[in-house]
Amino acid sequence: MSMLSNIIGFSLFGLAARFGQLGIQKRNFFDNPGGHAIAMGAFGFIGYWAHKWDERAGELLAAKRAQIAAHRQQEQAASSEA
C-alpha cells in the first residue's frame, strides 16, 4: 500500500472517529471544523508512522532471512565436509 493511501485512509478514519464522538455528544457536526482538521492530522500522522514502521519491519525481516539462509549454507557446508 502506498504511503499516500495509508495517510488518507487513517485521516478518513480520524474524521469518522470525530463524527462518532460528536454524534455521541449530540453536537452539530459542522460547528467546529478545526477539531475535524486536528483529528484528521493526528490520525494522518499515525498512518504515516504505520507506513514507515511497515517498511522498516520488511527490511528487518529481509535481513534476518538472508542471515538465516547464510547460516544454513554454512551448516550444510560444514556437515558435508565431515
Tab-separated table of N, CA and C in Angstrom:
chain	number	residue	atom	x	y	z
A	1	MET	N	0.854	-1.167	0.000
A	1	MET	CA	0.000	0.000	0.000
A	1	MET	C	0.904	1.234	0.000
A	2	SER	N	0.542	2.218	-0.793
A	2	SER	CA	1.366	3.411	-0.875
A	2	SER	C	1.175	4.291	0.362
A	3	MET	N	2.157	5.141	0.569
A	3	MET	CA	2.125	5.998	1.751
A	3	MET	C	0.931	6.948	1.709
A	4	LEU	N	0.653	7.511	0.539
A	4	LEU	CA	-0.448	8.469	0.438
A	4	LEU	C	-1.791	7.820	0.762
A	5	SER	N	-2.014	6.626	0.247
A	5	SER	CA	-3.288	5.966	0.542
A	5	SER	C	-3.386	5.590	2.011
A	6	ASN	N	-2.264	5.254	2.623
A	6	ASN	CA	-2.256	4.933	4.049
A	6	ASN	C	-2.600	6.173	4.874
A	7	ILE	N	-2.003	7.298	4.539
A	7	ILE	CA	-2.261	8.543	5.272
A	7	ILE	C	-3.714	8.980	5.078
A	8	ILE	N	-4.204	8.913	3.842
A	8	ILE	CA	-5.582	9.323	3.579
A	8	ILE	C	-6.566	8.404	4.292
A	9	GLY	N	-6.295	7.110	4.272
A	9	GLY	CA	-7.178	6.169	4.953
A	9	GLY	C	-7.259	6.422	6.441
A	10	PHE	N	-6.106	6.638	7.068
A	10	PHE	CA	-6.099	6.924	8.504
A	10	PHE	C	-6.761	8.269	8.790
A	11	SER	N	-6.562	9.260	7.907
A	11	SER	CA	-7.199	10.562	8.099
A	11	SER	C	-8.711	10.452	8.031
A	12	LEU	N	-9.203	9.681	7.085
A	12	LEU	CA	-10.652	9.492	6.987
A	12	LEU	C	-11.190	8.736	8.196
A	13	PHE	N	-10.405	7.801	8.713
A	13	PHE	CA	-10.817	7.124	9.938
A	13	PHE	C	-10.874	8.124	11.093
A	14	GLY	N	-9.908	9.052	11.151
A	14	GLY	CA	-9.927	10.096	12.179
A	14	GLY	C	-11.147	10.983	12.055
A	15	LEU	N	-11.526	11.311	10.814
A	15	LEU	CA	-12.736	12.108	10.604
A	15	LEU	C	-13.967	11.336	11.063
A	16	ALA	N	-14.020	10.050	10.742
A	16	ALA	CA	-15.153	9.229	11.174
A	16	ALA	C	-15.198	9.126	12.705
A	17	ALA	N	-14.027	9.020	13.330
A	17	ALA	CA	-13.989	8.970	14.795
A	17	ALA	C	-14.486	10.286	15.382
A	18	ARG	N	-14.104	11.389	14.752
A	18	ARG	CA	-14.572	12.709	15.212
A	18	ARG	C	-16.089	12.827	15.070
A	19	PHE	N	-16.616	12.377	13.926
A	19	PHE	CA	-18.069	12.411	13.746
A	19	PHE	C	-18.759	11.498	14.755
A	20	GLY	N	-18.161	10.354	15.035
A	20	GLY	CA	-18.728	9.463	16.045
A	20	GLY	C	-18.742	10.109	17.417
A	21	GLN	N	-17.652	10.802	17.740
A	21	GLN	CA	-17.563	11.495	19.024
A	21	GLN	C	-18.657	12.563	19.132
A	22	LEU	N	-18.802	13.356	18.081
A	22	LEU	CA	-19.822	14.409	18.108
A	22	LEU	C	-21.231	13.822	18.099
A	23	GLY	N	-21.412	12.675	17.446
A	23	GLY	CA	-22.712	12.025	17.442
A	23	GLY	C	-23.097	11.527	18.825
A	24	ILE	N	-22.120	10.981	19.546
A	24	ILE	CA	-22.396	10.532	20.912
A	24	ILE	C	-22.767	11.717	21.795
A	25	GLN	N	-22.084	12.842	21.596
A	25	GLN	CA	-22.365	14.034	22.389
A	25	GLN	C	-23.592	14.792	21.888
A	26	LYS	N	-24.135	14.364	20.754
A	26	LYS	CA	-25.296	15.004	20.123
A	26	LYS	C	-25.044	16.485	19.851
A	27	ARG	N	-23.844	16.740	19.277
A	27	ARG	CA	-23.482	18.100	18.895
A	27	ARG	C	-23.519	18.226	17.380
A	28	ASN	N	-23.552	19.457	16.899
A	28	ASN	CA	-23.572	19.733	15.466
A	28	ASN	C	-22.233	19.323	14.849
A	29	PHE	N	-22.288	18.594	13.722
A	29	PHE	CA	-21.059	18.116	13.079
A	29	PHE	C	-20.234	19.249	12.484
A	30	PHE	N	-20.869	20.312	12.058
A	30	PHE	CA	-20.178	21.383	11.358
A	30	PHE	C	-19.972	22.624	12.221
A	31	ASP	N	-20.025	22.472	13.527
A	31	ASP	CA	-19.893	23.596	14.440
A	31	ASP	C	-18.439	24.056	14.550
A	32	ASN	N	-17.498	23.119	14.630
A	32	ASN	CA	-16.093	23.457	14.813
A	32	ASN	C	-15.240	22.638	13.841
A	33	PRO	N	-15.008	23.156	12.627
A	33	PRO	CA	-14.230	22.383	11.647
A	33	PRO	C	-12.748	22.253	12.027
A	34	GLY	N	-12.271	23.098	12.922
A	34	GLY	CA	-10.879	22.972	13.366
A	34	GLY	C	-10.632	21.659	14.100
A	35	GLY	N	-11.615	21.200	14.830
A	35	GLY	CA	-11.493	19.912	15.515
A	35	GLY	C	-11.385	18.768	14.529
A	36	HIS	N	-12.097	18.879	13.402
A	36	HIS	CA	-12.011	17.855	12.360
A	36	HIS	C	-10.599	17.827	11.779
A	37	ALA	N	-10.047	19.017	11.530
A	37	ALA	CA	-8.704	19.092	10.956
A	37	ALA	C	-7.665	18.515	11.919
A	38	ILE	N	-7.816	18.791	13.195
A	38	ILE	CA	-6.874	18.250	14.188
A	38	ILE	C	-6.974	16.734	14.241
A	39	ALA	N	-8.180	16.196	14.253
A	39	ALA	CA	-8.362	14.742	14.292
A	39	ALA	C	-7.786	14.098	13.035
A	40	MET	N	-8.050	14.699	11.878
A	40	MET	CA	-7.538	14.139	10.633
A	40	MET	C	-6.013	14.226	10.577
A	41	GLY	N	-5.455	15.324	11.062
A	41	GLY	CA	-3.995	15.458	11.082
A	41	GLY	C	-3.341	14.463	12.013
A	42	ALA	N	-3.918	14.276	13.181
A	42	ALA	CA	-3.346	13.331	14.148
A	42	ALA	C	-3.407	11.905	13.608
A	43	PHE	N	-4.556	11.519	13.066
A	43	PHE	CA	-4.670	10.167	12.524
A	43	PHE	C	-3.846	10.013	11.253
A	44	GLY	N	-3.706	11.070	10.472
A	44	GLY	CA	-2.844	11.029	9.290
A	44	GLY	C	-1.395	10.792	9.677
A	45	PHE	N	-0.949	11.430	10.752
A	45	PHE	CA	0.411	11.193	11.230
A	45	PHE	C	0.581	9.748	11.689
A	46	ILE	N	-0.437	9.200	12.332
A	46	ILE	CA	-0.377	7.796	12.748
A	46	ILE	C	-0.278	6.898	11.515
A	47	GLY	N	-0.997	7.246	10.445
A	47	GLY	CA	-0.906	6.491	9.201
A	47	GLY	C	0.478	6.565	8.584
A	48	TYR	N	1.096	7.754	8.625
A	48	TYR	CA	2.461	7.910	8.122
A	48	TYR	C	3.419	7.055	8.941
A	49	TRP	N	3.283	7.095	10.251
A	49	TRP	CA	4.152	6.310	11.136
A	49	TRP	C	3.958	4.820	10.902
A	50	ALA	N	2.716	4.387	10.713
A	50	ALA	CA	2.442	2.972	10.468
A	50	ALA	C	3.072	2.521	9.150
A	51	HIS	N	3.029	3.378	8.138
A	51	HIS	CA	3.654	3.036	6.861
A	51	HIS	C	5.162	2.894	7.010
A	52	LYS	N	5.787	3.829	7.693
A	52	LYS	CA	7.240	3.756	7.902
A	52	LYS	C	7.615	2.545	8.743
A	53	TRP	N	6.787	2.216	9.726
A	53	TRP	CA	7.036	1.051	10.569
A	53	TRP	C	6.956	-0.226	9.733
A	54	ASP	N	5.980	-0.289	8.840
A	54	ASP	CA	5.830	-1.456	7.978
A	54	ASP	C	7.033	-1.615	7.050
A	55	GLU	N	7.516	-0.507	6.475
A	55	GLU	CA	8.705	-0.566	5.625
A	55	GLU	C	9.915	-1.054	6.408
A	56	ARG	N	10.109	-0.521	7.586
A	56	ARG	CA	11.268	-0.901	8.409
A	56	ARG	C	11.177	-2.366	8.822
A	57	ALA	N	9.985	-2.832	9.164
A	57	ALA	CA	9.808	-4.237	9.538
A	57	ALA	C	10.134	-5.148	8.356
A	58	GLY	N	9.748	-4.748	7.148
A	58	GLY	CA	10.076	-5.527	5.951
A	58	GLY	C	11.576	-5.614	5.733
A	59	GLU	N	12.270	-4.495	5.941
A	59	GLU	CA	13.726	-4.500	5.799
A	59	GLU	C	14.378	-5.409	6.838
A	60	LEU	N	13.921	-5.336	8.076
A	60	LEU	CA	14.484	-6.180	9.125
A	60	LEU	C	14.229	-7.653	8.853
A	61	LEU	N	13.031	-7.986	8.368
A	61	LEU	CA	12.720	-9.376	8.054
A	61	LEU	C	13.563	-9.890	6.896
A	62	ALA	N	13.767	-9.067	5.878
A	62	ALA	CA	14.600	-9.477	4.748
A	62	ALA	C	16.044	-9.715	5.191
A	63	ALA	N	16.557	-8.836	6.048
A	63	ALA	CA	17.921	-9.002	6.546
A	63	ALA	C	18.036	-10.265	7.393
A	64	LYS	N	17.051	-10.535	8.209
A	64	LYS	CA	17.076	-11.728	9.064
A	64	LYS	C	16.975	-12.999	8.222
A	65	ARG	N	16.130	-12.975	7.181
A	65	ARG	CA	16.024	-14.137	6.289
A	65	ARG	C	17.349	-14.407	5.588
A	66	ALA	N	18.022	-13.339	5.142
A	66	ALA	CA	19.326	-13.509	4.496
A	66	ALA	C	20.344	-14.065	5.483
A	67	GLN	N	20.301	-13.602	6.705
A	67	GLN	CA	21.215	-14.096	7.736
A	67	GLN	C	20.955	-15.573	8.020
A	68	ILE	N	19.715	-15.961	8.107
A	68	ILE	CA	19.367	-17.363	8.366
A	68	ILE	C	19.796	-18.242	7.197
A	69	ALA	N	19.573	-17.772	5.965
A	69	ALA	CA	19.972	-18.543	4.784
A	69	ALA	C	21.487	-18.727	4.741
A	70	ALA	N	22.246	-17.679	5.062
A	70	ALA	CA	23.711	-17.791	5.073
A	70	ALA	C	24.166	-18.763	6.159
A	71	HIS	N	23.524	-18.708	7.303
A	71	HIS	CA	23.875	-19.618	8.393
A	71	HIS	C	23.574	-21.068	8.012
A	72	ARG	N	22.454	-21.301	7.337
A	72	ARG	CA	22.106	-22.660	6.899
A	72	ARG	C	23.097	-23.176	5.867
A	73	GLN	N	23.535	-22.305	4.953
A	73	GLN	CA	24.527	-22.718	3.964
A	73	GLN	C	25.846	-23.094	4.630
A	74	GLN	N	26.241	-22.332	5.636
A	74	GLN	CA	27.474	-22.652	6.363
A	74	GLN	C	27.351	-23.985	7.084
A	75	GLU	N	26.197	-24.238	7.681
A	75	GLU	CA	25.995	-25.503	8.384
A	75	GLU	C	25.979	-26.671	7.406
A	76	GLN	N	25.368	-26.506	6.233
A	76	GLN	CA	25.345	-27.575	5.234
A	76	GLN	C	26.738	-27.839	4.689
A	77	ALA	N	27.516	-26.770	4.486
A	77	ALA	CA	28.884	-26.965	4.008
A	77	ALA	C	29.731	-27.667	5.056
A	78	ALA	N	29.535	-27.339	6.315
A	78	ALA	CA	30.305	-27.982	7.397
A	78	ALA	C	29.887	-29.431	7.560
A	79	SER	N	28.609	-29.748	7.401
A	79	SER	CA	28.154	-31.126	7.579
A	79	SER	C	28.545	-32.005	6.390
A	80	SER	N	28.636	-31.416	5.185
A	80	SER	CA	29.034	-32.215	4.022
A	80	SER	C	30.536	-32.495	4.021
A	81	GLU	N	31.326	-31.645	4.635
A	81	GLU	CA	32.771	-31.864	4.742
A	81	GLU	C	33.099	-32.936	5.778
A	82	ALA	N	32.268	-33.073	6.775
A	82	ALA	CA	32.565	-34.018	7.856
A	82	ALA	C	32.206	-35.434	7.518
